[in-house]
Structure formats: structure tokens, C-alpha cells
Coordinates of C-alpha atoms in Angstrom, one line a residue:
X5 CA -34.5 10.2 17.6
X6 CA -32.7 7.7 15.3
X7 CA -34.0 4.1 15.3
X8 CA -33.0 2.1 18.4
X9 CA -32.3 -1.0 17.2
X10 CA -28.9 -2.7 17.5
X11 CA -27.4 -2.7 14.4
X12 CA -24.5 -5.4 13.3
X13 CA -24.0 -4.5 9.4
X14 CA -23.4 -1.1 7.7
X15 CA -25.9 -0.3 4.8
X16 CA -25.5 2.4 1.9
X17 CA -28.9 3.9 1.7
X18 CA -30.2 5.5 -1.7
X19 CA -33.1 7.7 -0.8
X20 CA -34.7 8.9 -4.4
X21 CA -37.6 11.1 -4.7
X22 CA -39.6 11.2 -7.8
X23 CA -40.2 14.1 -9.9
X24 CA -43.5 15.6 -10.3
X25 CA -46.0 15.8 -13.3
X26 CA -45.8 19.3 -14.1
X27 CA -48.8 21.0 -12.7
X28 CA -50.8 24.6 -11.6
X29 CA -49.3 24.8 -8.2
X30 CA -45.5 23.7 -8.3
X31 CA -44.6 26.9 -10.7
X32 CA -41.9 24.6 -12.6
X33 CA -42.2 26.8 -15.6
X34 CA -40.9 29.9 -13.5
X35 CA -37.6 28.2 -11.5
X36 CA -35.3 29.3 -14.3
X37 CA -36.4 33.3 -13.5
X38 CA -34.7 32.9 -10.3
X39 CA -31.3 31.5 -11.6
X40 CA -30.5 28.3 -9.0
X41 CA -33.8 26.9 -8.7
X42 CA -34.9 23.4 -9.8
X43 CA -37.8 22.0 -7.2
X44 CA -40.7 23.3 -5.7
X45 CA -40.0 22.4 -2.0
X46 CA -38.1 19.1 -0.5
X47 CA -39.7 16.0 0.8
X48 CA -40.6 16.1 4.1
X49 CA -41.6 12.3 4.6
X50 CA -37.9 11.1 2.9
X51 CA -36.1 13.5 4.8
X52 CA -37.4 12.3 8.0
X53 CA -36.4 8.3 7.4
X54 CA -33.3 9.5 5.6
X55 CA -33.2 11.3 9.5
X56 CA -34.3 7.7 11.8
X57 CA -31.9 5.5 10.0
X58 CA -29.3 4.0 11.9
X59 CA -26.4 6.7 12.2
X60 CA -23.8 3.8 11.0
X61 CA -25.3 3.7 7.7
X62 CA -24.3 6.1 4.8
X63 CA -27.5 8.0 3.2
X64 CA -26.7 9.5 0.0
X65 CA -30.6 11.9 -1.5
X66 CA -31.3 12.5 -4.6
X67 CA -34.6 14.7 -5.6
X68 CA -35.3 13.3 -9.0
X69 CA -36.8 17.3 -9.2
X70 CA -32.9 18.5 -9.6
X71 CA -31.3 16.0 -10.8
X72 CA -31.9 12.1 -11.7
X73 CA -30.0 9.9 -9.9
X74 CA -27.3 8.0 -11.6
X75 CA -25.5 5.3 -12.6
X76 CA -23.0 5.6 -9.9
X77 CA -25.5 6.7 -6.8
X78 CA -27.2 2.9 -7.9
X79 CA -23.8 1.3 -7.8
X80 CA -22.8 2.9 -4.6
X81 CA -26.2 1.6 -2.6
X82 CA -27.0 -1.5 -1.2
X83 CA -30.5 -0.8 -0.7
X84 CA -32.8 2.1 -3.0
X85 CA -35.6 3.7 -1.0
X86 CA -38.3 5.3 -2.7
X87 CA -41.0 7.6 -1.9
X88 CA -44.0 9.9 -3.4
X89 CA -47.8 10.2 -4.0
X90 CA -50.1 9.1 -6.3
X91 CA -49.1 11.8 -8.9
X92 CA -45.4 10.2 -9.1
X93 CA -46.7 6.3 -9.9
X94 CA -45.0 6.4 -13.1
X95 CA -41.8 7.8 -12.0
X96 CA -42.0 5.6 -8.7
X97 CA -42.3 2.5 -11.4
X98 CA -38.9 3.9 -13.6
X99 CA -36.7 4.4 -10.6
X100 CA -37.8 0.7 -9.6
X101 CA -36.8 -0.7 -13.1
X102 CA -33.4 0.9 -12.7
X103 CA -33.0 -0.2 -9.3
X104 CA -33.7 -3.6 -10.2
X105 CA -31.5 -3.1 -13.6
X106 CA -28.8 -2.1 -11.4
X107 CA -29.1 -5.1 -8.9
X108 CA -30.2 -3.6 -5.9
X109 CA -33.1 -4.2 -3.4
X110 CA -35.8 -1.9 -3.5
X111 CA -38.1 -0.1 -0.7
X112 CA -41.0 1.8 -1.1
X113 CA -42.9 4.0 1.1
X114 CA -45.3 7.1 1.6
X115 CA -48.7 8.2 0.6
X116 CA -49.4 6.7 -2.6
X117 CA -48.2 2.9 -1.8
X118 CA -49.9 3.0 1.7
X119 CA -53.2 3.8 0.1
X120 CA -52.6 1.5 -2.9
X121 CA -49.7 -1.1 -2.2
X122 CA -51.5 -3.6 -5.0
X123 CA -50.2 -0.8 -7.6
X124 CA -46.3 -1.6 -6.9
X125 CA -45.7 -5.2 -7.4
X126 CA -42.3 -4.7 -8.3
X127 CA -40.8 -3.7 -4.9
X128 CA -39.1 -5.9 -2.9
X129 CA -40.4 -4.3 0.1
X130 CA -43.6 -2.1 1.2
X131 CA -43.9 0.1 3.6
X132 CA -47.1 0.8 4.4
X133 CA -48.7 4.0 6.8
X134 CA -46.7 6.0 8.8
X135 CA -43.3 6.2 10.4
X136 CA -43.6 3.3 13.6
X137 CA -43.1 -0.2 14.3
X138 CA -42.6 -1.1 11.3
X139 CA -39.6 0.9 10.1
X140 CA -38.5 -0.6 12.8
X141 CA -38.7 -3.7 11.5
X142 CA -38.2 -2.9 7.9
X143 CA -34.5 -1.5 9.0
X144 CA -33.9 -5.3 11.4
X145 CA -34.6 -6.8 8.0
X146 CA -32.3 -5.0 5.8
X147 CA -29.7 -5.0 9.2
X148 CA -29.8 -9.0 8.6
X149 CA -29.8 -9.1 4.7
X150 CA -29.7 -6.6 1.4
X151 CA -30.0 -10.0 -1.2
X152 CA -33.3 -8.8 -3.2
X153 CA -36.0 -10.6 -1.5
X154 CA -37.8 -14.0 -3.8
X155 CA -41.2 -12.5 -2.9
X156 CA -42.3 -9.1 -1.7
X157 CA -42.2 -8.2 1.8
X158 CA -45.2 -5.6 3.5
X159 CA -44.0 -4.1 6.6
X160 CA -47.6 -2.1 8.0
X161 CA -47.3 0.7 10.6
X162 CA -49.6 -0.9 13.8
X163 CA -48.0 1.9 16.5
X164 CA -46.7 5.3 14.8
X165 CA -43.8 6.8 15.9
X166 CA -45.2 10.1 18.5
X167 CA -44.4 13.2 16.4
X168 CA -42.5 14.7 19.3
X169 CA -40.2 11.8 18.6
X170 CA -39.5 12.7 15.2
X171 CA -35.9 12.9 14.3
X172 CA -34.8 16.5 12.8
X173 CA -35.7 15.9 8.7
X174 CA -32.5 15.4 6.7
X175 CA -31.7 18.8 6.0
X176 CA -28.3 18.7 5.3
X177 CA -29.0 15.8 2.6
X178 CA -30.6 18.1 0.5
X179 CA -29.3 21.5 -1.2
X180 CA -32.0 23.5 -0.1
X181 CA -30.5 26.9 -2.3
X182 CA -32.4 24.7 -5.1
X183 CA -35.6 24.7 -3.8
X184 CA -38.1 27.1 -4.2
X185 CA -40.0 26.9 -1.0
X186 CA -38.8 25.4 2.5
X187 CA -40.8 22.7 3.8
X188 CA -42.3 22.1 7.7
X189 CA -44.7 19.8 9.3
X190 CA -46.0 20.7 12.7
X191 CA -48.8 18.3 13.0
X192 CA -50.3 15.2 11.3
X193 CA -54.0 14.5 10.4
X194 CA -57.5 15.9 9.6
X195 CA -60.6 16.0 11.2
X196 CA -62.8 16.8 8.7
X197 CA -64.1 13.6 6.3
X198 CA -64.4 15.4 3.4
X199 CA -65.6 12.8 0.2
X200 CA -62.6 13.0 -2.1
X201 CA -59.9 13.4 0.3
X202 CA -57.9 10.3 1.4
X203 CA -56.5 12.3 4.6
X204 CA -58.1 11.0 7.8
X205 CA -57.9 7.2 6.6
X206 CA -54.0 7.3 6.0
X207 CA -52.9 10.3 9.0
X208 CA -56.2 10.3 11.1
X209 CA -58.8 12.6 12.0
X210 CA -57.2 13.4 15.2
X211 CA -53.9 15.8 14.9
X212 CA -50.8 14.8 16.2
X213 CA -48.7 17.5 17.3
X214 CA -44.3 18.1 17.2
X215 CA -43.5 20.4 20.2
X216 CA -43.0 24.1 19.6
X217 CA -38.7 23.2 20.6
X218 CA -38.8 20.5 17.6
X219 CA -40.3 24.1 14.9
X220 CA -38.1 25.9 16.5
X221 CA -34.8 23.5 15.7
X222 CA -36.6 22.9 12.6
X223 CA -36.2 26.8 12.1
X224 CA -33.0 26.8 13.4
X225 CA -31.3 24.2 11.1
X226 CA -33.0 25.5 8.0
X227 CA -31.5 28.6 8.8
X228 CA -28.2 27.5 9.3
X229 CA -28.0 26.2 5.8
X230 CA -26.3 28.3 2.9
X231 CA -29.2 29.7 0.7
X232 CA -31.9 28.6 2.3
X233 CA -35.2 29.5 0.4
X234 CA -37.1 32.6 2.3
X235 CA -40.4 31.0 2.1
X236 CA -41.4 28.1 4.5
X237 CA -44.3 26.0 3.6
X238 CA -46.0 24.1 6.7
X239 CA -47.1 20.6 4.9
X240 CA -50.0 20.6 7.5
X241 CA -53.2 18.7 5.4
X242 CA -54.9 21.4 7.7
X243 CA -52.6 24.1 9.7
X244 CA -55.9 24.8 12.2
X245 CA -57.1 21.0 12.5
X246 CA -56.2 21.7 16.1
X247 CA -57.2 25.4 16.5
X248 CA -55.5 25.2 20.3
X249 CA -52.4 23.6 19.1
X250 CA -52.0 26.6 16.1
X251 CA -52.7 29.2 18.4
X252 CA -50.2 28.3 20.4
X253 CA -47.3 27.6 18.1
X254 CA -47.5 30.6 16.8
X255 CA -45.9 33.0 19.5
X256 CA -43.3 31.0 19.3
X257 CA -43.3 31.7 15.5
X258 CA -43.1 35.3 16.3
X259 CA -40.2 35.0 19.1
X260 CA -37.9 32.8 16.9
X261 CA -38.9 35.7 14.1
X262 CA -38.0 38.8 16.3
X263 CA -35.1 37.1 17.2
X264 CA -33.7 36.6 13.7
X265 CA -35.1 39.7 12.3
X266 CA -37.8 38.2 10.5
X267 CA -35.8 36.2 7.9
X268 CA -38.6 34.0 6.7
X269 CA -41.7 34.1 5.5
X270 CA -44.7 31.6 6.1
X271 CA -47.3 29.6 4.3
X272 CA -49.9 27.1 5.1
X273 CA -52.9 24.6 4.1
X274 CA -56.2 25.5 6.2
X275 CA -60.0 24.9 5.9
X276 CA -61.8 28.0 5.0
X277 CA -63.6 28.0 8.6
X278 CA -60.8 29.9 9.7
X279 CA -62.2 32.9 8.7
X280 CA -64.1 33.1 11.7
X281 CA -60.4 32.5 13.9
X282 CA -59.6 36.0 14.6
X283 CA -57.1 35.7 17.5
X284 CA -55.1 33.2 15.3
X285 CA -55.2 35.3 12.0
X286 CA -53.8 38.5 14.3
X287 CA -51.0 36.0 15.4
X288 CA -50.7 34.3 11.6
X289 CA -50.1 38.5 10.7
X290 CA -47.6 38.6 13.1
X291 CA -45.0 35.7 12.6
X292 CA -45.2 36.4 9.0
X293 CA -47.9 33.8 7.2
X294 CA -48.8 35.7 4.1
X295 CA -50.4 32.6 1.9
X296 CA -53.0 30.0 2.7
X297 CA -53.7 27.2 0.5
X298 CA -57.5 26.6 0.7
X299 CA -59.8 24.0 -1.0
X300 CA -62.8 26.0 -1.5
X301 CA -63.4 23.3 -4.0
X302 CA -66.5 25.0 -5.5
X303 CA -68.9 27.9 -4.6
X304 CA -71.6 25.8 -5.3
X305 CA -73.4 25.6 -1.2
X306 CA -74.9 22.3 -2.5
X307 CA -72.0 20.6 -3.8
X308 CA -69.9 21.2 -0.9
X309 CA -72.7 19.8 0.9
X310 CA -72.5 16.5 -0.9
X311 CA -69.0 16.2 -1.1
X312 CA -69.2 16.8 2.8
X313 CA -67.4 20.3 3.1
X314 CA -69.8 22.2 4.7
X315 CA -67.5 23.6 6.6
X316 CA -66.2 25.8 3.7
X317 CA -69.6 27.6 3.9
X318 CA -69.9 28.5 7.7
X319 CA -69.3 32.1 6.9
X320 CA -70.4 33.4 3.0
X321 CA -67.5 32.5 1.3
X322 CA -67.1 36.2 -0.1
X323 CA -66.9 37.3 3.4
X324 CA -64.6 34.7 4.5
X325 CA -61.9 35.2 1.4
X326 CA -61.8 39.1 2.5
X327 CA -61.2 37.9 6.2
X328 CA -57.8 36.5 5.7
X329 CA -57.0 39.2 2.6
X330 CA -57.6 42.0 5.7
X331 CA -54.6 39.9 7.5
X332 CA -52.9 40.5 4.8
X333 CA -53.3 36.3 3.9
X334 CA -53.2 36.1 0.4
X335 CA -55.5 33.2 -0.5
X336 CA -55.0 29.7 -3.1
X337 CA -57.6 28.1 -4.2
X338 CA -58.0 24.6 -4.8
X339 CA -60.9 23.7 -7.4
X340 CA -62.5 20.9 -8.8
X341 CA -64.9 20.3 -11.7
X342 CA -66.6 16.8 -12.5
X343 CA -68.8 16.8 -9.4
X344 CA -71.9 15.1 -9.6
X345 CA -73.8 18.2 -8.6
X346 CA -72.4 20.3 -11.5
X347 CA -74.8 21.5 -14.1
X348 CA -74.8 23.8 -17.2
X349 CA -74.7 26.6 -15.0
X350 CA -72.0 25.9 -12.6
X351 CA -69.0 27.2 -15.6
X352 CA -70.4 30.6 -15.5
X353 CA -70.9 30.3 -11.4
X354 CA -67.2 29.4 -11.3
X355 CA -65.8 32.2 -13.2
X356 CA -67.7 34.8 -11.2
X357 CA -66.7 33.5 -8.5
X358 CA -62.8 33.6 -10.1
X359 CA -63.4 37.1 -10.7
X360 CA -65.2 38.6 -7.6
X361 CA -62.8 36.4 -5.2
X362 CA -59.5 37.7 -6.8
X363 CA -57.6 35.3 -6.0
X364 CA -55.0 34.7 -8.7
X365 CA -53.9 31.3 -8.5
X366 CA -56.3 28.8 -8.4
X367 CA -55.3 24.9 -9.2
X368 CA -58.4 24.2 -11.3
X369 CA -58.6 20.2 -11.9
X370 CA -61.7 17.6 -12.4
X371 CA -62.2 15.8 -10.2
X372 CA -60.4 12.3 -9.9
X373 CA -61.4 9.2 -6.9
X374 CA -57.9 8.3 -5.1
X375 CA -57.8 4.9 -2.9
X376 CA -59.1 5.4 0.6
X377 CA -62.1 7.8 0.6
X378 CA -65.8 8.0 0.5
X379 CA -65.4 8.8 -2.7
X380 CA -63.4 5.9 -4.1
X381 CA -65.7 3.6 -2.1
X382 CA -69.3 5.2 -3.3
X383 CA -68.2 5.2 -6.8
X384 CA -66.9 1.6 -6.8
X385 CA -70.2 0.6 -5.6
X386 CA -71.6 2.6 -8.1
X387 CA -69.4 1.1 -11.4
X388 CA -68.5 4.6 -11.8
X389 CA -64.0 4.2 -11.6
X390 CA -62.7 3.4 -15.1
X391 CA -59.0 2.3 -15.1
X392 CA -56.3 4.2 -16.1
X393 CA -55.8 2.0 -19.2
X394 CA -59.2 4.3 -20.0
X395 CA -57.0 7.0 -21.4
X396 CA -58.9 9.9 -20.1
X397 CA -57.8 13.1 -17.9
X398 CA -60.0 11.3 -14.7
X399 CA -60.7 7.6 -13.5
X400 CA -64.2 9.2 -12.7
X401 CA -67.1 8.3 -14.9
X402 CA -68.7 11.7 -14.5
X403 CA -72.9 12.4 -14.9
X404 CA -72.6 14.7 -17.6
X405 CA -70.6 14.1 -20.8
X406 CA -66.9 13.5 -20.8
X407 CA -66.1 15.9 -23.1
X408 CA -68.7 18.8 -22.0
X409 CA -66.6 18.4 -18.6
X410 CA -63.1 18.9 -20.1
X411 CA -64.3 21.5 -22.4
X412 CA -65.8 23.3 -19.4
X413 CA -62.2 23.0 -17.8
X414 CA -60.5 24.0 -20.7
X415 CA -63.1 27.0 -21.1
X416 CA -62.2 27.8 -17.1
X417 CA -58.8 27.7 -16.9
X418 CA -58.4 30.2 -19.8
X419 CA -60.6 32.3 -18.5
X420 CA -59.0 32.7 -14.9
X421 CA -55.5 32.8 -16.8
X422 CA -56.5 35.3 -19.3
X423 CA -53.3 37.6 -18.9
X424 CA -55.6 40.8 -18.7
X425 CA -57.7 38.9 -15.7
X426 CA -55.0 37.4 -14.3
X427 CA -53.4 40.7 -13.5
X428 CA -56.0 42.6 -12.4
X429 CA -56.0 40.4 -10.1
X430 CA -52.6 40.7 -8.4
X431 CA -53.7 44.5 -8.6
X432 CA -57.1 44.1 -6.6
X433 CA -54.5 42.2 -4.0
X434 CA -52.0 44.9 -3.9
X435 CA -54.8 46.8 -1.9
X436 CA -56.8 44.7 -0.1
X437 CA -53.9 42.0 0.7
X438 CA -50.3 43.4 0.7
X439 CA -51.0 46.6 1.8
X440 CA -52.5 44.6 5.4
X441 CA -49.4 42.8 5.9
X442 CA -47.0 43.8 8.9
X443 CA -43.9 46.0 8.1
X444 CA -41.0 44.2 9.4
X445 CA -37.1 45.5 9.7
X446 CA -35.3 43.8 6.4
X447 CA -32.2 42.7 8.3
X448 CA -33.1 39.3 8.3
X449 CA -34.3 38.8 4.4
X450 CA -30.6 40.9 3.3
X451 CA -29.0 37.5 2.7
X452 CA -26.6 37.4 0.0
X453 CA -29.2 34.2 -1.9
X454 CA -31.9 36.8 -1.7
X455 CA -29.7 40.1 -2.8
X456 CA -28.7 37.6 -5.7
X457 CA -32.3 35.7 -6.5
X458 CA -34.1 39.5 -6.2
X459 CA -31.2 40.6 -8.8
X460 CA -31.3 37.9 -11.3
X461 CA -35.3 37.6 -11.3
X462 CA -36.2 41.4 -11.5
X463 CA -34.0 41.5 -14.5
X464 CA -35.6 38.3 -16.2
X465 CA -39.2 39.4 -15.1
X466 CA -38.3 42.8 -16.9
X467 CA -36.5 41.1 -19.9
X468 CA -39.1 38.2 -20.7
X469 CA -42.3 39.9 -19.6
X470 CA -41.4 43.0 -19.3
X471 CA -40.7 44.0 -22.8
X472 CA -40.8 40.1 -25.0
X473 CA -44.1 38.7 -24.1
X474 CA -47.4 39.4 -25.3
X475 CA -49.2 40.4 -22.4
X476 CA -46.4 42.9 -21.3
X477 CA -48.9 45.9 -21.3
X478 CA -51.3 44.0 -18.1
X479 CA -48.1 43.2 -16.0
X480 CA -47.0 46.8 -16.5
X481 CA -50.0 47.8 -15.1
X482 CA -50.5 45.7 -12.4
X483 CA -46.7 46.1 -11.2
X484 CA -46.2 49.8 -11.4
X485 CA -49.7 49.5 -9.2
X486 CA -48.1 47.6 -6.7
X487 CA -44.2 49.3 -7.6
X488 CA -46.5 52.9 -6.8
X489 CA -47.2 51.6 -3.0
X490 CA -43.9 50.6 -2.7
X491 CA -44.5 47.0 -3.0
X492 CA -41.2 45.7 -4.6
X493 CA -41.6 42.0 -3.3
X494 CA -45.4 42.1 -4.6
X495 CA -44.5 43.4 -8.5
X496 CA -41.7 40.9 -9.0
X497 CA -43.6 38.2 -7.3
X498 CA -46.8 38.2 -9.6
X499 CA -44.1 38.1 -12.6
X500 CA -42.8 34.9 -11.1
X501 CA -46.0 33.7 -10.8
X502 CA -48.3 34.7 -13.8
X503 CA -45.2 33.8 -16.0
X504 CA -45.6 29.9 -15.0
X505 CA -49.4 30.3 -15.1
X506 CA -50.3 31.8 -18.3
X507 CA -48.0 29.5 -20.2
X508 CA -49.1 26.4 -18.1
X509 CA -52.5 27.2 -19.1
X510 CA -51.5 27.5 -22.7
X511 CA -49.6 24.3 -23.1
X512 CA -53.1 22.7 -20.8
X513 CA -54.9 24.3 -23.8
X514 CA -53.1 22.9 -26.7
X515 CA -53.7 19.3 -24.9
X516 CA -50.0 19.0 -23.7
X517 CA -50.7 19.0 -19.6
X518 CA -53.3 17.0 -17.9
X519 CA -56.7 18.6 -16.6
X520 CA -56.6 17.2 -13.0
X521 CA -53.0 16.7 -11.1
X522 CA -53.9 13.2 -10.9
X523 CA -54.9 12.4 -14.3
X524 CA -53.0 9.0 -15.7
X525 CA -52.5 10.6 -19.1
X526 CA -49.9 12.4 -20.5
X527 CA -47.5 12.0 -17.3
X528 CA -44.6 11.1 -19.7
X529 CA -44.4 14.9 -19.3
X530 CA -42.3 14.4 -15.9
X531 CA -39.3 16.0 -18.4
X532 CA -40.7 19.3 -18.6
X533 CA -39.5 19.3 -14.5
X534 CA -35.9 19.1 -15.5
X535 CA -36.0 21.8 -18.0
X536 CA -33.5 24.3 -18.2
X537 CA -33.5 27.8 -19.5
X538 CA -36.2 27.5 -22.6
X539 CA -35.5 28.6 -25.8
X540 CA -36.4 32.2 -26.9
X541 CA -38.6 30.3 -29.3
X542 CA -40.3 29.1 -26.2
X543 CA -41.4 31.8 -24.7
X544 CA -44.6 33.5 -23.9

């Protein structure tokens, strides 16, 4: 649905999304290997207002992650809304100085201003929580006037929209052949209380559900698009927060597949507990989930304990991680070091558990305390938050020394990106991952962005790291393991991926990438998102 307010005036609406700090888990080293590609995966929260604005106003989207917006996108508005997460703060701030250079009111809205509106001052107008009442009455004010407001205006979400009202996101806004990933929400909401996580207190603990009809239009309209990406990520903060609700999506997932001959290809977020889901990893196999994002955050019993994730250890975590890999669910790790449990002993814990696991990408950061959790709350009661005028890589005053925990991270992150390591452990998951996963006819995935991308990046994977970089002689190994199976897909996908990782890790080495994906410092680094093609000079 579009908002259902009377409308008198017509508005010009600039929707601008901020680009990311570069980090582990967006792969923005590795778009140029596929030729078109410039973002990770479009915003799901702007393309649904972009969506509920009044059909009589003209939306023009710009992803900041392709392309900055310019001087004639901030003429044409009359109004600038802006969106993004904590990560973005800095870029949030520029777009709002050129806004305001360029005359025009500004709007703000999403995850990081709703946990933290004191940190935008310079907005005309906050939107704070979730889609509701008071977009509603954020779009009557702009309806009545777009003159920059003399004070700043909070508009705060007291009744949220129902999902199954959501309007279809803004697809057509965005060019979606320039996105590495699709992007899908399905529900809303955690209801775990994990310590660090700010989850439950801005989306709930109770999920909120969109209808199996609104996925499938979802499906439907990304489809229709020209070059739509053949990955779909589902933006769930936890895919099987309702376990009834995800098992019964997903035959849908594997009608609307059958029907289409299997075009697409799924990934989620989940708690590790679903391990012990059997009925909905046989149905994950079959509509085509082959990744799952999962904050095993330590493997430290303890710590998960005190951070209140116990649920990560209802089955032994070794057991668990070979679970999904015998779906043929290839598992990401999120880790964190800086806990208060650590010790001297929990660096050589971690990278045995890096190396018995294999999993190959894990997004190793320390830890950092964001607005709205226990976490945030404990240590402000402690004195433990330092500001980000502090300069460090964390606003957490941690229990050992500051620089034995950043050495620790540095000393981690080179070891699980160690080329030789790294690739032995794509080949562990050629057999005990890909070779689970469902054969399923190719008609679907013989699209002419896909003929083209597979083209472009098999001969880059084979130019750059096949025969120029320096750890050419472990990707050879691990892809003619995976090539010898017949496991195309799998040897040019670990290229894509070790090739943003390793030299991620490197530049995180030499100091020039932060050491948590919330860390204040360094984000002036927001350029290395618009890069092109590098230099030969730069590579690997």
C-alpha cells in the first residue's frame, strides 16, 4: 500500500543511501571481477518509503554505493531523504551538509538515527523506529510545506505499519544489474536478547511476518528486472526467529523455484540453534539457501554465556557447523574479540576453532557497544564507553590492554586469511558443503547477465589470481579440487571471494581498514567503495 493520506501539493523526493565503510563481509574489493558491479545488495528500508510515498510525488534513488548523487539530483528535489546505520554516520552527516548547501530540507531515517537521534542535529526532520504513524505524519508535514524547518522536527513510530501492508520495495528505482546480491525481508524482529545486539529494542522480540503472496511478488518483480543479481539475500536479523513462519514460507520458496527453473539462489541470517531444525534445513536444501550468516560470536561456552547467547551452544558447536554444511549450507561467521571474558588463551582458542570449523569467511571485529542494548547500558554504568573523539578502533574500554586486543585481532585476521589457510578451506567445503547441495536443471540461471558475469569473472579470476598474484599456487589447488567434482560455480566463487579477503586483510594489516565494522576511525575510507578497476600496481 501507498500512504493514504490526501495529498494537495506534488513533492520531488531525493532518496540517498550512504555508502559503506569498506569492510570483511560487503566484498567491495572483488565487484570489479564481475565487470557491472558496484554495491553489495540495495537498501531494503529506503526502497520500501521510496515505495509508501504518495504516487503524485516524483522519487528520484541514488545508492551513494554506485554513484554519488549530484549537483543536479539536489537541484531537482524539494525534499532529501536519507537513510543508513550506525556504520554510515559520517556519510549520513556529508550528504546532510550538501543538502543543506544546496538549499533543501532534509529527512532522516532508519536504524542508526532511531537508536541515536541526539547524533544528527543537523536534520531538519527525524524519523524515528519503524515504518507507521508517523510516516504518516512526516509525509502531511512535507504535503503542507518543504521551507527547511527553524528547529528540528522528531516524527516517532507509536503504531508500525503491519508487514503484510508493506508496499512492494522500490525496485524499479534501483539498477539492480549493479548490485551484487538481491535483497528480501520476510519478517521483522528477534527474540533472542543477546548483550551487544540492539535488535529487539528497535524491531522487537516478537517477529512480524509479510505473507508468502507479498515473497512471492517480491520474487516476481525482482525477476522481471533486466540483470537482476542471482543471489537473494533475506535481511531477516534471524530467518528462524519464528521457526513456524520459516517452515512454512519455504514451500512456497520451492514452488515459485520449480516454476522458474530455479533461477535464484538464497541466503540468510539465523541463530546457530538451527542446527537442531531438521525439517526446515531439508526444505532450506530444497528452494535453494546455500549460505547462512551466523554469529557464533566466540567458541568460548562462557562468554557466550555472558554476552547472553547461550543459544549458540545448544548443540556442540562442531556438531552444529557440520549440520547445515550436510545441507549443503555453507556457513559465515560473525566474530568478536574485546569481550570481557577473553583471556591470553582465547587467540589460540579462536584460531582452532577457524581451522577445525572451515568456514572461510569469517567477519572478525572487536567488539564495539551501539545505543540500545544491554551492552551499551551495562557499560555506561560501568564508565567503560569512551567517545569517538577517543581515536581508537572501539568505543569499548576493554579489561585487558588496548593494544594486546588489537594485536590479538591483527594476529587473527592474518591467520584465518593466510592464503594457504584460507584455501584449504574452500577445499574442505567442496566436500562436505557443495557436494550436499541439490542438483537443479540450469534453465533458469542461463540468463544472458549470468552467461556474461560467469564470462568476464572466470577470465579475471584466471588473469589476476590465476597466474599475477602471489598465492596463485593455493587457489590452483583448491579450484582444480572443486573444478575435478565438477564444481564450476564453487572454483570461481572462492576466487571472488578470497580475492576481496586476503587483500582486505592486508590493507587491515598495514593499519589502513578499521578492526571492528563500527569503529569511528579511519571511515574517511568510504572512497575505496567507489573504486574502479585498481591499478596493476594494486594488486595482490
Amino acid at each position: 500500500m501507498r500512504c493514504p493520506l490526501p495529498i494537495a501539493s506534488q513533492r520531488h523526493v531525493l532518496c540517498i543511501f550512504p555508502a559503506y565503510t569498506p569492510s570483511f563481509g560487503t566484498f567491495s574489493h572483488a565487484y570489479w571481477l564481475l565487470g557491472r558491479v558496484r554495491a553489495f545488495m540495495p537498501p531494503q528500508g529506503l526502497l520500501l518509503i521510496a515505495a509508501y510515498l504518495p504516487a503524485s510525488w516524483p522519487v528520484r534513488f541514488v545508492d551513494e554505493n554506485i554513484a554519488p548523487a549530484s549537483a543536479a539530483d539536489f537541484r531537482w528535489a524539494d525534499v532529501v531523504l536519507v537513510s543508513g546505520m550506525h556504520i554510515q554516520a559520517p556519510q549520513i552527516h556529508d550528504i546532510a551538509q550538501r543538502a543543506k548547501a544546496a538549499g533543501k530540507t532534509t529527512v532522516l531515517g532508519g536504524a542508526s538515527v532511531s537508536g541515536a537521534p541526539e547524533l544528527y542535529p543537523e536534520f531538519d526532520y527525524l524519523h524515528i523506529g519503524e515504518i507507521g504513524d508517523a510516516t504518516d505524519r512526516l509525509i502531511a508535514c512535507l504535503d503542507n510545506s518543504v521551507a527547511p524547518a527553524p528547529a528540528q522536527t522528531r516524527f516517532e513510530t507509536n503504531e508500525r505499519l503491519p508487514l503484510p501492508s508493506f508496499p512492494l520495495p522500490a525496485y524499479d528505482l534501483v539498477p539492480l544489474d549493479r548490485y551484487l546480491i538481491g535483497s528480501l525481508q520476510f519478517s521483522s524482529g528477534c527474540p533472542y536478547r543477546c548483550e551487544f545486539c540492539d535488535i529487539p529494542a528497535l524491531y522487537g522480540r516478537q517477529p512480524r511476518l509479510k505473507t508468502p503472496e507479498q515473497i512471492i511478488a517480491e520474487l516476481d518483480a525482482m525477476l522481471a528486472r533486466p540483470g537482476h543479481p542471482s543471489v537473494v539475500y533475506f535481511v531477516d536479523d534471524n530467518f528462524i526467529g519464528n521457526r513456524k513462519a520459516a517452515r512454512e514460507i519455504l514451500p512456497h520458496l520451492i514452488n515459485w523455484q520449480r516454476k522458474h527453473g530455479y533461477p535464484l539462489q538464497f541466503a540468510c541470517e539465523a541463530t546457530l540453534n538451527i542446527a537442531k531444525q531438521a525439517e526446515v534445513l531439508l526444505l532450506m536444501r530444497e528452494a535453494q539457501f546455500l549460505t547462512v550468516f551466523v554469529g557464533i560470536e566466540t567458541p568460548d561456552a562462557d562468554a557466550l554465556k555472558a554476552m547472553r547467547k547461550e543459544h549458540n551452544a545448544a548443540l556442540p558447536m562442531m556438531e552444529a557447523i557440520r549440520t547445515l554444511n550436510r545441507y549443503g549450507l555453507e556457513v559465515t561467521s560473525g566474530i568478536i574479540l574485546g569481550l570481557d571474558t577473553d583471556t591470553s588463551d582465547s587467540e589460540g582458542r579462536l584460531k582452532a576453532f577457524i581451522d577445525l570449523s572451515g568456514i572461510p569467511i569469517l567477519t572478525i571485529n572487536l567488539l564495539q557497544a551501539l545505543p540500545r542494548t544491554p551492552l551499551w547500558d551495562r557499560l555506561k554504568r560501568d564508565g567503560r564507553l569512551l567517545a569517538d573523539s577517543a581515536g581508537l578502533e572501539s568505543n569499548v574500554q576493554f579489561l585487558r590492554p588496548y593494544d594486546e586486543v588489537v594485536d590479538t585481532w591483527r594476529r587473527c585476521i592474518a591467520h584465518a586469511y593466510d592464503p594457504e589457510r584460507l584455501f584449504a578451506r574452500f577445499a574442505h567445503q567442496v566436500d562436505a558443503t557443495y557436494a550436499n547441495r541439490m542438483d537443479v536443471p540450469a534453465r533458469g540461471k542461463l540468463t544472458a547477465r549470468n552467461l556474461r558475469e560467469a564470462a568476464v569473472l572466470g577470465f579475471n579470476i584466471v588473469l589476476w589470481i590465476g597466474l599475477l598474484s602471489n598465492y596463485r599456487r593455493p587457489f590452483w589447488r583448491a579450484a582444480w579440487h572443486a573444478l575435478s567434482r565438477g564444481q564450476i560455480d564453487a572454483a570461481l566463487g572462492m576466487g571472488l571471494v578470497a580475492y576481496h579477503l586476503i587483500r582486505f586483510s592486508r590493507e587491515a594489516l598495514r593499519g589502513q581498514q578499521n578492526a571492528s565494522f563500527y569503529s569511528a576511525r579511519g571511515r574517511a575510507a568510504m572512497a575505496y567503495t567507489l573504486e574502479r578497476v585498481p591499478a596493476l600496481g594494486n594488486q595482490p
